[in-house]
CSV table of C-alpha atoms in Angstrom, one decimal:
chain,number,residue,atom,x,y,z
Y,1,UNK,CA,0.0,0.0,0.0
Y,2,UNK,CA,1.1,3.6,-0.5
Y,3,UNK,CA,2.2,5.7,2.5
Y,4,UNK,CA,0.6,9.1,2.2
Y,5,UNK,CA,0.5,11.9,4.8
Y,6,UNK,CA,0.1,15.6,4.9
Y,7,UNK,CA,2.3,18.1,6.7
Y,8,UNK,CA,0.6,21.5,7.4
Y,9,UNK,CA,3.3,22.8,9.7
Y,10,UNK,CA,2.9,24.5,13.0
Y,11,UNK,CA,0.5,27.4,13.4
Y,12,UNK,CA,3.3,29.8,14.2
Y,13,UNK,CA,5.1,29.1,11.0
Y,14,UNK,CA,2.1,28.5,8.7
Y,15,UNK,CA,4.0,26.5,6.2
Y,16,UNK,CA,2.4,25.6,2.9
Y,17,UNK,CA,0.6,22.2,3.2
Y,18,UNK,CA,2.5,19.3,1.6
Y,19,UNK,CA,1.4,16.0,0.4
Y,20,UNK,CA,4.1,13.3,0.9
Y,21,UNK,CA,3.7,10.1,-1.1
Y,22,UNK,CA,5.8,6.9,-0.7
Y,23,UNK,CA,4.9,4.6,-3.6
Y,24,UNK,CA,4.9,0.8,-3.2
Y,25,UNK,CA,7.8,-1.2,-4.7
Y,26,UNK,CA,5.8,-2.4,-7.6
Y,27,UNK,CA,5.4,1.2,-8.7
Y,28,UNK,CA,9.1,2.0,-8.3
Y,29,UNK,CA,9.2,2.9,-4.6
Y,30,UNK,CA,9.1,6.6,-5.5
Y,31,UNK,CA,9.1,9.1,-2.6
Y,32,UNK,CA,8.0,12.6,-3.5
Y,33,UNK,CA,6.0,15.5,-2.2
Y,34,UNK,CA,3.8,18.2,-3.8
Y,35,UNK,CA,2.3,21.4,-2.5
Y,36,UNK,CA,-1.4,21.6,-1.7
Y,37,UNK,CA,-1.3,25.4,-1.6
Y,38,UNK,CA,-3.7,25.8,-4.5
Y,39,UNK,CA,-6.4,23.7,-3.0
Y,40,UNK,CA,-9.0,25.2,-0.5
Y,41,UNK,CA,-8.4,23.9,3.0
Y,42,UNK,CA,-11.6,22.0,3.1
Y,43,UNK,CA,-10.6,20.0,0.0
Y,44,UNK,CA,-7.1,19.0,1.0
Y,45,UNK,CA,-8.0,15.9,3.0
Y,46,UNK,CA,-10.4,14.7,0.3
Y,47,UNK,CA,-7.7,15.1,-2.3
Y,48,UNK,CA,-5.2,13.2,-0.1
Y,49,UNK,CA,-7.7,10.3,0.2
Y,50,UNK,CA,-8.3,10.3,-3.6
Y,51,UNK,CA,-4.5,10.1,-4.3
Y,52,UNK,CA,-4.2,7.3,-1.9
Y,53,UNK,CA,-7.0,5.3,-3.5
Y,54,UNK,CA,-5.7,5.9,-7.0
Y,55,UNK,CA,-2.2,4.8,-6.1
Y,56,UNK,CA,-3.5,1.6,-4.4
Y,57,UNK,CA,-5.7,0.7,-7.5
Y,58,UNK,CA,-2.8,1.3,-9.8
Y,59,UNK,CA,-0.5,-0.9,-7.7
Y,60,UNK,CA,-3.1,-3.7,-7.7
Y,61,UNK,CA,-3.4,-3.5,-11.5
Y,62,UNK,CA,0.4,-3.6,-12.0
Y,63,UNK,CA,0.7,-6.6,-9.7
Y,64,UNK,CA,-2.0,-8.5,-11.5
Y,65,UNK,CA,-0.5,-7.8,-14.9
Y,66,UNK,CA,3.0,-8.5,-13.9
Y,67,UNK,CA,4.3,-5.1,-15.1
Y,68,UNK,CA,7.8,-4.1,-14.2
Y,69,UNK,CA,8.9,-0.5,-14.4
Y,70,UNK,CA,11.5,0.5,-16.9
Y,71,UNK,CA,15.1,0.8,-15.7
Y,72,UNK,CA,17.2,3.9,-16.3
Y,73,UNK,CA,18.8,2.3,-19.4
Y,74,UNK,CA,15.5,1.2,-20.8
Y,75,UNK,CA,14.2,4.7,-20.6
Y,76,UNK,CA,17.3,6.0,-22.5
Y,77,UNK,CA,16.9,3.3,-25.1
Y,78,UNK,CA,13.3,4.3,-25.6
Y,79,UNK,CA,14.2,8.0,-26.1
Y,80,UNK,CA,17.0,7.0,-28.5
Y,81,UNK,CA,14.6,5.0,-30.5
Y,82,UNK,CA,12.2,8.0,-30.7
Y,83,UNK,CA,15.1,10.1,-32.0
Y,84,UNK,CA,16.0,7.6,-34.7
Y,85,UNK,CA,12.4,7.3,-35.8
Y,86,UNK,CA,12.1,11.1,-36.0
Y,87,UNK,CA,15.2,11.3,-38.2
Y,88,UNK,CA,13.9,8.6,-40.5
Y,89,UNK,CA,10.6,10.4,-41.0
Y,90,UNK,CA,12.5,13.6,-41.7
Y,91,UNK,CA,14.6,11.9,-44.4
Y,92,UNK,CA,11.5,10.3,-46.0
Y,93,UNK,CA,9.8,13.7,-46.2
Y,94,UNK,CA,12.8,15.5,-47.5
Y,95,UNK,CA,13.4,17.8,-44.6
Y,96,UNK,CA,16.6,16.6,-43.1
Y,97,UNK,CA,18.6,19.8,-43.4
Y,98,UNK,CA,15.9,22.4,-44.0
Y,99,UNK,CA,12.2,22.8,-44.0
Y,100,UNK,CA,10.1,24.1,-46.9
Y,101,UNK,CA,6.6,25.3,-46.5
Y,102,UNK,CA,5.3,23.3,-49.4
Y,103,UNK,CA,6.8,20.1,-47.9
Y,104,UNK,CA,5.6,20.5,-44.3
Y,105,UNK,CA,2.9,23.2,-44.2
Y,106,UNK,CA,2.2,22.6,-40.6
Y,107,UNK,CA,5.9,22.8,-39.4
Y,108,UNK,CA,5.4,25.9,-37.4
Y,109,UNK,CA,2.4,24.5,-35.5
Y,110,UNK,CA,4.4,21.2,-34.8
Y,111,UNK,CA,7.3,23.2,-33.5
Y,112,UNK,CA,5.0,25.2,-31.2
Y,113,UNK,CA,3.4,22.0,-29.9
Y,114,UNK,CA,6.8,20.4,-29.2
Y,115,UNK,CA,8.0,23.4,-27.3
Y,116,UNK,CA,4.8,23.6,-25.3
Y,117,UNK,CA,5.1,19.9,-24.4
Y,118,UNK,CA,8.6,20.5,-23.2
Y,119,UNK,CA,7.5,23.5,-21.1
Y,120,UNK,CA,4.8,21.4,-19.5
Y,121,UNK,CA,7.2,18.7,-18.5
Y,122,UNK,CA,9.6,21.2,-17.1
Y,123,UNK,CA,6.8,22.7,-15.1
Y,124,UNK,CA,5.8,19.2,-13.7
Y,125,UNK,CA,9.4,18.6,-12.7
Y,126,UNK,CA,9.6,21.9,-10.8
Y,127,UNK,CA,6.5,20.9,-8.8
Y,128,UNK,CA,7.4,17.3,-8.2
Y,129,UNK,CA,9.8,17.9,-5.3
Y,130,UNK,CA,12.5,15.6,-4.1
Y,131,UNK,CA,12.3,12.0,-5.1
Y,132,UNK,CA,14.6,9.2,-3.8
Y,133,UNK,CA,14.0,7.2,-7.0
Y,134,UNK,CA,15.2,9.4,-9.9
Y,135,UNK,CA,13.9,7.3,-12.9
Y,136,UNK,CA,10.7,9.3,-13.3
Y,137,UNK,CA,12.5,12.6,-13.0
Y,138,UNK,CA,15.0,11.4,-15.5
Y,139,UNK,CA,12.4,10.3,-18.1
Y,140,UNK,CA,10.5,13.6,-17.8
Y,141,UNK,CA,13.8,15.5,-18.3
Y,142,UNK,CA,14.8,13.5,-21.3
Y,143,UNK,CA,11.3,13.8,-22.8
Y,144,UNK,CA,11.6,17.5,-22.4
Y,145,UNK,CA,15.0,17.5,-24.1
Y,146,UNK,CA,13.6,15.3,-26.9
Y,147,UNK,CA,10.8,17.7,-27.7
Y,148,UNK,CA,13.1,20.7,-27.8
Y,149,UNK,CA,15.6,18.8,-30.0
Y,150,UNK,CA,12.8,17.8,-32.5
Y,151,UNK,CA,11.5,21.4,-32.5
Y,152,UNK,CA,14.9,22.7,-33.3
Y,153,UNK,CA,15.4,20.1,-36.1
Y,154,UNK,CA,12.1,21.1,-37.7
Y,155,UNK,CA,13.5,24.7,-37.9
Y,156,UNK,CA,16.7,23.5,-39.5
Y,157,UNK,CA,18.9,23.4,-36.3
Y,158,UNK,CA,20.0,19.8,-35.7
Y,159,UNK,CA,22.8,20.5,-33.1
Y,160,UNK,CA,20.8,19.8,-30.0
Y,161,UNK,CA,19.2,16.7,-31.7
Y,162,UNK,CA,22.6,15.2,-32.5
Y,163,UNK,CA,24.1,16.1,-29.1
Y,164,UNK,CA,21.2,14.3,-27.3
Y,165,UNK,CA,21.5,11.3,-29.5
Y,166,UNK,CA,25.2,10.9,-29.0
Y,167,UNK,CA,25.1,11.4,-25.2
Y,168,UNK,CA,22.3,8.8,-24.9
Y,169,UNK,CA,24.1,6.3,-27.1
Y,170,UNK,CA,27.3,6.7,-25.1
Y,171,UNK,CA,25.6,6.3,-21.7
Y,172,UNK,CA,23.8,3.0,-22.6
Y,173,UNK,CA,26.0,-0.1,-22.0
Y,174,UNK,CA,26.2,-2.5,-24.9
Y,175,UNK,CA,23.9,-5.5,-24.6
Y,176,UNK,CA,25.5,-8.9,-24.0
Y,177,UNK,CA,25.8,-10.9,-27.2
Y,178,UNK,CA,22.9,-13.3,-27.6
Y,179,UNK,CA,22.0,-16.0,-30.0
Y,180,UNK,CA,20.6,-14.5,-33.2
Y,181,UNK,CA,16.8,-14.4,-33.2
Y,182,UNK,CA,15.3,-15.9,-36.2
Y,183,UNK,CA,12.9,-13.3,-37.7
Y,184,UNK,CA,10.2,-14.7,-40.0
Y,185,UNK,CA,10.6,-13.4,-43.5
Y,186,UNK,CA,7.9,-11.2,-45.0
Y,187,UNK,CA,6.3,-12.8,-48.0
Y,188,UNK,CA,7.0,-10.9,-51.2
Y,189,UNK,CA,4.2,-8.7,-52.2
Y,190,UNK,CA,4.6,-8.4,-56.0
Y,191,UNK,CA,3.8,-5.4,-58.1
Y,192,UNK,CA,1.3,-7.5,-60.1
Y,193,UNK,CA,-0.4,-8.7,-56.9
Y,194,UNK,CA,-0.8,-5.2,-55.6
Y,195,UNK,CA,-2.1,-3.9,-59.0
Y,196,UNK,CA,-4.6,-6.9,-59.1
Y,197,UNK,CA,-5.8,-6.1,-55.6
Y,198,UNK,CA,-6.2,-2.4,-56.4
Y,199,UNK,CA,-8.1,-3.2,-59.7
Y,200,UNK,CA,-10.4,-5.7,-57.9
Y,201,UNK,CA,-11.6,-2.9,-55.6
Y,202,UNK,CA,-12.1,-0.6,-58.6
Y,203,UNK,CA,-14.0,-3.2,-60.5
Y,204,UNK,CA,-16.4,-3.7,-57.6
Y,205,UNK,CA,-17.1,0.1,-57.5
Y,206,UNK,CA,-19.4,2.2,-59.6
Y,207,UNK,CA,-17.0,3.9,-61.9
Y,208,UNK,CA,-17.9,5.1,-65.4
Y,209,UNK,CA,-17.2,2.7,-68.2
Y,210,UNK,CA,-14.8,5.2,-69.7
Y,211,UNK,CA,-12.8,5.5,-66.5
Y,212,UNK,CA,-12.6,1.7,-66.0
Y,213,UNK,CA,-11.4,1.3,-69.6
Y,214,UNK,CA,-8.5,3.8,-68.8
Y,215,UNK,CA,-7.7,1.8,-65.6
Y,216,UNK,CA,-7.6,-1.5,-67.4
Y,217,UNK,CA,-5.2,-0.1,-69.9
Y,218,UNK,CA,-3.0,2.0,-67.7
Y,219,UNK,CA,-2.4,-0.1,-64.6
Y,220,UNK,CA,-1.3,-3.3,-66.3
Y,221,UNK,CA,1.1,-1.2,-68.3
Y,222,UNK,CA,2.4,0.4,-65.1
Y,223,UNK,CA,2.9,-3.1,-63.6
Y,224,UNK,CA,5.0,-4.2,-66.6
Y,225,UNK,CA,7.1,-1.0,-66.5
Y,226,UNK,CA,7.9,-1.4,-62.8
Y,227,UNK,CA,8.4,-5.2,-63.0
Y,228,UNK,CA,5.4,-7.4,-62.4
Y,229,UNK,CA,7.3,-9.9,-60.3
Y,230,UNK,CA,9.3,-7.3,-58.3
Y,231,UNK,CA,8.5,-6.6,-54.7
Y,232,UNK,CA,6.3,-3.5,-54.5
Y,233,UNK,CA,8.1,-2.4,-51.4
Y,234,UNK,CA,11.3,-2.2,-53.4
Y,235,UNK,CA,9.8,0.3,-55.9
Y,236,UNK,CA,11.8,3.5,-55.2
Y,237,UNK,CA,11.1,7.1,-55.8
Y,238,UNK,CA,14.0,7.1,-58.4
Y,239,UNK,CA,12.2,4.3,-60.3
Y,240,UNK,CA,9.0,6.3,-60.4
Y,241,UNK,CA,10.8,9.4,-61.6
Y,242,UNK,CA,12.5,7.4,-64.3
Y,243,UNK,CA,9.2,6.0,-65.4
Y,244,UNK,CA,7.7,9.5,-65.5
Y,245,UNK,CA,10.5,10.9,-67.6
Y,246,UNK,CA,10.5,7.9,-70.0
Y,247,UNK,CA,6.8,7.6,-70.5
Y,248,UNK,CA,5.4,11.1,-70.1
Y,249,UNK,CA,8.2,13.3,-71.6
Y,250,UNK,CA,6.3,14.0,-74.9
Y,251,UNK,CA,2.8,14.1,-73.4
Y,252,UNK,CA,0.6,17.1,-73.1
Y,253,UNK,CA,0.6,18.8,-69.6
Y,254,UNK,CA,-3.0,17.6,-68.9
Y,255,UNK,CA,-2.1,14.0,-69.8
Y,256,UNK,CA,1.0,14.2,-67.6
Y,257,UNK,CA,-1.0,15.4,-64.7
Y,258,UNK,CA,-3.7,12.7,-65.1
Y,259,UNK,CA,-1.2,9.8,-65.4
Y,260,UNK,CA,0.8,10.9,-62.4
Y,261,UNK,CA,-2.4,11.3,-60.5
Y,262,UNK,CA,-3.3,7.7,-61.3
Y,263,UNK,CA,0.1,6.5,-60.0
Y,264,UNK,CA,-0.3,8.6,-56.8
Y,265,UNK,CA,-3.8,7.1,-56.3
Y,266,UNK,CA,-2.5,3.6,-56.5
Y,267,UNK,CA,0.3,4.2,-54.0
Y,268,UNK,CA,-2.0,6.1,-51.7
Y,269,UNK,CA,-4.3,3.0,-51.7
Y,270,UNK,CA,-1.2,0.9,-50.9
Y,271,UNK,CA,-0.3,3.1,-48.0
Y,272,UNK,CA,-3.8,3.2,-46.5
Y,273,UNK,CA,-5.0,-0.3,-47.0
Y,274,UNK,CA,-1.9,-2.6,-47.4
Y,275,UNK,CA,0.3,-1.7,-44.5
Y,276,UNK,CA,0.4,-5.2,-42.9
Y,277,UNK,CA,1.9,-6.6,-46.1
Y,278,UNK,CA,4.7,-4.0,-46.3
Y,279,UNK,CA,7.8,-3.6,-44.1
Y,280,UNK,CA,7.7,-1.2,-41.2
Y,281,UNK,CA,10.3,1.2,-42.8
Y,282,UNK,CA,8.3,1.5,-46.1
Y,283,UNK,CA,7.1,4.9,-47.1
Y,284,UNK,CA,5.1,6.1,-50.1
Y,285,UNK,CA,7.5,6.8,-53.0
Y,286,UNK,CA,4.9,8.5,-55.2
Y,287,UNK,CA,4.8,11.7,-53.1
Y,288,UNK,CA,5.3,14.9,-55.2
Y,289,UNK,CA,5.9,13.2,-58.5
Y,290,UNK,CA,4.7,16.1,-60.6
Y,291,UNK,CA,7.4,18.1,-62.3
Y,292,UNK,CA,8.2,21.0,-60.1
Y,293,UNK,CA,7.7,24.5,-61.5
Y,294,UNK,CA,8.9,27.9,-60.5
Y,295,UNK,CA,6.6,30.7,-59.4
Y,296,UNK,CA,6.4,32.3,-62.8
Y,297,UNK,CA,5.5,29.0,-64.4
Y,298,UNK,CA,2.8,28.3,-61.8
Y,299,UNK,CA,1.2,31.7,-62.3
Y,300,UNK,CA,1.0,31.1,-66.1
Y,301,UNK,CA,0.1,27.4,-66.1
Y,302,UNK,CA,-3.6,27.7,-65.4
Y,303,UNK,CA,-4.2,30.0,-68.4
Y,304,UNK,CA,-1.8,28.2,-70.7
Y,305,UNK,CA,-3.4,24.8,-70.2
Y,306,UNK,CA,-6.9,25.9,-70.9
Y,307,UNK,CA,-6.2,26.6,-74.6
Y,308,UNK,CA,-9.4,28.7,-75.0
Y,309,UNK,CA,-10.4,30.2,-78.3
Y,310,UNK,CA,-10.0,34.0,-78.6
Y,311,UNK,CA,-13.0,36.1,-79.7
Y,312,UNK,CA,-11.5,36.5,-83.2
Y,313,UNK,CA,-11.2,32.8,-83.6
Y,314,UNK,CA,-14.8,32.2,-82.4
Y,315,UNK,CA,-15.9,34.5,-85.3
Y,316,UNK,CA,-13.8,32.4,-87.7
Y,317,UNK,CA,-15.5,29.2,-86.3
Y,318,UNK,CA,-19.0,30.7,-86.8
Y,319,UNK,CA,-18.1,31.9,-90.3
Y,320,UNK,CA,-16.7,28.5,-91.3
Y,321,UNK,CA,-19.7,26.7,-89.9
Y,322,UNK,CA,-22.0,28.3,-92.4
Y,323,UNK,CA,-20.7,26.0,-95.1
Y,324,UNK,CA,-20.0,23.0,-92.9
Y,325,UNK,CA,-22.0,19.7,-93.0
Y,326,UNK,CA,-25.1,19.6,-90.6
Y,327,UNK,CA,-23.4,17.7,-87.7
Y,328,UNK,CA,-20.2,19.7,-87.7
Y,329,UNK,CA,-22.1,23.0,-88.1
Y,330,UNK,CA,-24.5,22.6,-85.2
Y,331,UNK,CA,-22.1,20.9,-82.9
Y,332,UNK,CA,-19.7,23.8,-83.3
Y,333,UNK,CA,-22.4,26.5,-83.0
Y,334,UNK,CA,-24.0,25.0,-79.9
Y,335,UNK,CA,-20.5,24.7,-78.4
Y,336,UNK,CA,-19.7,28.4,-79.0
Y,337,UNK,CA,-23.1,29.6,-77.6
Y,338,UNK,CA,-23.4,27.3,-74.6
Y,339,UNK,CA,-20.0,26.0,-73.5
Y,340,UNK,CA,-21.6,22.6,-73.1
Y,341,UNK,CA,-19.4,19.4,-73.1
Y,342,UNK,CA,-18.9,17.5,-76.3
Y,343,UNK,CA,-20.8,14.4,-75.3
Y,344,UNK,CA,-23.6,16.5,-73.7
Y,345,UNK,CA,-24.3,18.0,-77.2
Y,346,UNK,CA,-23.7,14.8,-79.2
Y,347,UNK,CA,-26.2,12.8,-77.2
Y,348,UNK,CA,-29.1,15.3,-77.4
Y,349,UNK,CA,-32.5,14.0,-78.5
Y,350,UNK,CA,-35.0,16.0,-80.5
Y,351,UNK,CA,-37.3,16.4,-77.5
Y,352,UNK,CA,-34.3,17.9,-75.6
Y,353,UNK,CA,-34.5,21.0,-77.8
Y,354,UNK,CA,-37.4,23.0,-76.4
Y,355,UNK,CA,-38.9,26.4,-77.0
Y,356,UNK,CA,-40.5,29.1,-74.8
Y,357,UNK,CA,-43.7,31.0,-75.4
Y,358,UNK,CA,-41.7,33.7,-77.2
Y,359,UNK,CA,-40.2,31.1,-79.5
Y,360,UNK,CA,-36.7,31.2,-77.9
Y,361,UNK,CA,-34.9,27.9,-77.7
Y,362,UNK,CA,-33.4,26.1,-74.7
Y,363,UNK,CA,-31.7,22.7,-74.2
Y,364,UNK,CA,-32.6,20.0,-71.6
Y,365,UNK,CA,-29.4,18.3,-70.8
Y,366,UNK,CA,-30.0,15.0,-68.9
Y,367,UNK,CA,-29.4,11.3,-68.8
Y,368,UNK,CA,-33.0,10.3,-69.3
Y,369,UNK,CA,-32.3,8.3,-72.5
Y,370,UNK,CA,-30.7,4.8,-72.5
Y,371,UNK,CA,-27.5,6.1,-74.2
Y,372,UNK,CA,-27.4,9.5,-72.4
Y,373,UNK,CA,-24.8,9.8,-69.7
Y,374,UNK,CA,-23.6,12.9,-67.7
Y,375,UNK,CA,-20.2,13.5,-66.1
Y,376,UNK,CA,-21.6,14.6,-62.7
Y,377,UNK,CA,-25.0,15.1,-61.1
Y,378,UNK,CA,-24.6,18.9,-61.5
Y,379,UNK,CA,-24.4,18.4,-65.3
Y,380,UNK,CA,-28.2,17.9,-65.4
Y,381,UNK,CA,-29.7,21.3,-66.3
Y,382,UNK,CA,-31.8,23.4,-68.6
Y,383,UNK,CA,-29.9,26.2,-70.4
Y,384,UNK,CA,-31.0,28.8,-73.0
Y,385,UNK,CA,-29.7,28.6,-76.5
Y,386,UNK,CA,-28.6,32.1,-77.4
Y,387,UNK,CA,-28.8,31.8,-81.2
Y,388,UNK,CA,-29.9,34.9,-83.1
Y,389,UNK,CA,-33.5,34.5,-84.4
Y,390,UNK,CA,-32.4,33.6,-88.0
Y,391,UNK,CA,-29.9,31.0,-86.8
Y,392,UNK,CA,-32.5,29.5,-84.4
Y,393,UNK,CA,-35.1,29.1,-87.2
Y,394,UNK,CA,-32.4,27.5,-89.4
Y,395,UNK,CA,-31.7,25.0,-86.7
Y,396,UNK,CA,-35.3,24.1,-86.2
Y,397,UNK,CA,-35.8,23.7,-89.9
Y,398,UNK,CA,-32.8,21.4,-90.4
Y,399,UNK,CA,-33.5,19.5,-87.2
Y,400,UNK,CA,-37.0,18.6,-88.4
Y,401,UNK,CA,-35.7,16.7,-91.4
Y,402,UNK,CA,-33.2,14.6,-89.5
Y,403,UNK,CA,-34.2,10.9,-89.2
Y,404,UNK,CA,-35.0,9.3,-85.9
Y,405,UNK,CA,-35.2,10.8,-82.4
Y,406,UNK,CA,-31.7,12.1,-82.0
Y,407,UNK,CA,-30.4,15.6,-83.0
Y,408,UNK,CA,-27.2,14.1,-84.5
Y,409,UNK,CA,-28.2,10.7,-85.9
Y,410,UNK,CA,-24.9,10.5,-87.8
Y,411,UNK,CA,-22.9,10.1,-84.6
Y,412,UNK,CA,-22.3,6.6,-83.3
Y,413,UNK,CA,-22.4,5.4,-79.7
Y,414,UNK,CA,-19.4,3.6,-78.2
Y,415,UNK,CA,-20.8,1.3,-75.5
Y,416,UNK,CA,-17.4,0.6,-73.9
Y,417,UNK,CA,-17.1,4.3,-73.1
Y,418,UNK,CA,-20.8,5.1,-72.7
Y,419,UNK,CA,-20.3,8.1,-75.0
Y,420,UNK,CA,-20.7,9.6,-78.5
Y,421,UNK,CA,-17.6,11.6,-77.8
Y,422,UNK,CA,-15.2,9.7,-80.1
Y,423,UNK,CA,-17.4,9.9,-83.1
Y,424,UNK,CA,-18.3,13.6,-82.4
Y,425,UNK,CA,-14.6,14.4,-82.0
Y,426,UNK,CA,-13.8,13.1,-85.5
Y,427,UNK,CA,-16.5,15.4,-87.0
Y,428,UNK,CA,-15.9,18.6,-85.1
Y,429,UNK,CA,-12.3,18.4,-84.0
Y,430,UNK,CA,-10.4,16.5,-86.7
Y,431,UNK,CA,-12.3,17.7,-89.7
Y,432,UNK,CA,-13.1,21.2,-88.6
Y,433,UNK,CA,-11.6,22.9,-85.6
Y,434,UNK,CA,-8.1,21.6,-86.2
Y,435,UNK,CA,-8.1,23.3,-89.6
Y,436,UNK,CA,-8.6,26.7,-87.9
Y,437,UNK,CA,-6.1,26.1,-85.1
Y,438,UNK,CA,-4.4,22.7,-84.8
Y,439,UNK,CA,-3.4,23.4,-81.1
Y,440,UNK,CA,-6.9,23.8,-79.8
Y,441,UNK,CA,-10.0,21.6,-79.5
Y,442,UNK,CA,-13.7,21.6,-78.9
Y,443,UNK,CA,-13.2,21.7,-75.1
Y,444,UNK,CA,-11.6,25.1,-75.5
Y,445,UNK,CA,-15.0,26.4,-76.6
Y,446,UNK,CA,-16.2,25.6,-73.0
Y,447,UNK,CA,-13.4,27.7,-71.5
Y,448,UNK,CA,-14.0,30.5,-74.0
Y,449,UNK,CA,-17.7,30.6,-73.0
Y,450,UNK,CA,-16.9,30.8,-69.3
Y,451,UNK,CA,-14.2,33.4,-69.9
Y,452,UNK,CA,-16.7,35.6,-71.9
Y,453,UNK,CA,-19.1,35.3,-69.0
Y,454,UNK,CA,-16.4,36.2,-66.5
Y,455,UNK,CA,-15.1,39.2,-68.5
Y,456,UNK,CA,-18.7,40.6,-68.7
Y,457,UNK,CA,-19.3,40.1,-65.0
Y,458,UNK,CA,-22.1,37.5,-65.2
Y,459,UNK,CA,-23.1,36.2,-61.8
Y,460,UNK,CA,-20.6,33.4,-60.9
Y,461,UNK,CA,-23.2,31.1,-59.5
Y,462,UNK,CA,-25.2,31.5,-62.6
Y,463,UNK,CA,-22.2,30.6,-64.8
Y,464,UNK,CA,-21.5,27.5,-62.7
Y,465,UNK,CA,-25.2,26.3,-63.1
Y,466,UNK,CA,-25.1,27.1,-66.8
Y,467,UNK,CA,-22.0,25.0,-67.6
Y,468,UNK,CA,-22.9,22.2,-65.0
Y,469,UNK,CA,-20.2,22.8,-62.4
Y,470,UNK,CA,-20.6,22.0,-58.7
Y,471,UNK,CA,-21.7,24.9,-56.4
Y,472,UNK,CA,-19.2,24.9,-53.6
Y,473,UNK,CA,-21.0,27.5,-51.6
Y,474,UNK,CA,-23.4,25.7,-49.2
Y,475,UNK,CA,-25.7,28.8,-49.0
Y,476,UNK,CA,-26.4,29.0,-52.7
Y,477,UNK,CA,-25.8,25.3,-53.5
Y,478,UNK,CA,-27.9,23.5,-50.9
Y,479,UNK,CA,-30.5,26.1,-50.0
Y,480,UNK,CA,-30.7,28.3,-53.1
Y,481,UNK,CA,-33.0,27.5,-56.1
Y,482,UNK,CA,-31.6,27.2,-59.5
Y,483,UNK,CA,-31.8,30.1,-61.9
Y,484,UNK,CA,-34.6,29.8,-64.4
Y,485,UNK,CA,-33.9,29.6,-68.2
Y,486,UNK,CA,-35.6,33.0,-68.6
Y,487,UNK,CA,-33.3,34.6,-66.0
Y,488,UNK,CA,-30.2,33.1,-67.5
Y,489,UNK,CA,-31.2,34.3,-71.0
Y,490,UNK,CA,-32.0,37.8,-69.7
Y,491,UNK,CA,-28.6,38.0,-67.8
Y,492,UNK,CA,-26.4,36.7,-70.6
Y,493,UNK,CA,-28.1,38.7,-73.3
Y,494,UNK,CA,-27.8,41.9,-71.2
Y,495,UNK,CA,-24.1,41.2,-70.6
Y,496,UNK,CA,-23.4,40.7,-74.3
Y,497,UNK,CA,-22.1,37.1,-74.0
Y,498,UNK,CA,-23.8,36.2,-77.2
Y,499,UNK,CA,-22.9,39.3,-79.2
Y,500,UNK,CA,-20.6,38.1,-82.0
């Protein structure tokens, strides 16, 4: 049992009341004292009884579980192991000698936390009082030094870190030689087995057919490039960088970004779900695979990748469309006036082209038909078709003589991709737009439409609804009603978005 007593001193001296605690041997035999000055006099005895009860209960639990307290050398070994783990993590994250904000954005908050923890331990030590057994005091002191050393290392100063590690290593006696322990070998987890497991989960999901087709092509090729029979844990960052430079050097920026994203997704899955099959020291080698760019490049990249059509080029498209075949002409015109996606236009049915009481046209973009598919739930929408009256009448007249129920019956549906996009691209991209500017495509019309709306200060929420983007503002997205077709037509007409 614990020996606990209080010493309130004589009335003449009025010493601060002290709580003296002598712990049982199973808890280390520690003898320490603490001040009760902060407790009201009426609560001091109750607090003393509570401490006594807690110590007794803890002692009983330790005896039942056969727990032995750590020795001084065990404490030092534990601190030394923490130092080594910390350094390995720093090496893995690339911050051994200095810290960059883009590598460790929370470095400042981590440093503050470590210093605060050290201050707390120092404060506890100052209040603990004398102890005959110094193990607890030593561990608290070493933990404080550990926290401050890690905080300094995160700020680029490794001196205290290395000094602490060297002093601990020197003070621990070498363990006596023992017979080698046979560690069971880890079964090899091959690249192919990892890819197969990843793909099995994707196949069981609800991904679009086009997405799954990309996965079935890309990931087997990745396995072959990395070595299908190689241990996945042995795939290094250098190997992935070599793969990137060899396979993506001549690709467009958007393709590079997409392929690297697919690699990162696989290794992230590996990190989050396959840890038991990987060695303890393994870390994700696919971190920050994207080619690094300077500040000037980052500032220009967003606008350069969009490849939008300039206003002068849009006029060229509309002029050339006058003599183009039916499918090419109206695919291009609808793209210029609405910014709708290629497949959204290609899959339109005749009853999706609707007119208001004033004869103005609007489009119902949906996935109501068996071969109609949308990219996201926000893509379902009704949007005005801002054709001039003569162009609108021409569209209605030519649409009426098309066979079947679809607006563009000439386009063929590819079931494996659940899309008309491939067929539509051959008509409007390869045979038409590339002749005007070979570096741009139909998707650039979408960016041009959004830019025309932005430059003319059309309401941002309205533009997002018009082009089928997600509303990221909970106020307008969840609780606000959609803009009506009439309101959209009125706003875009007034802003001059359709003035060509």
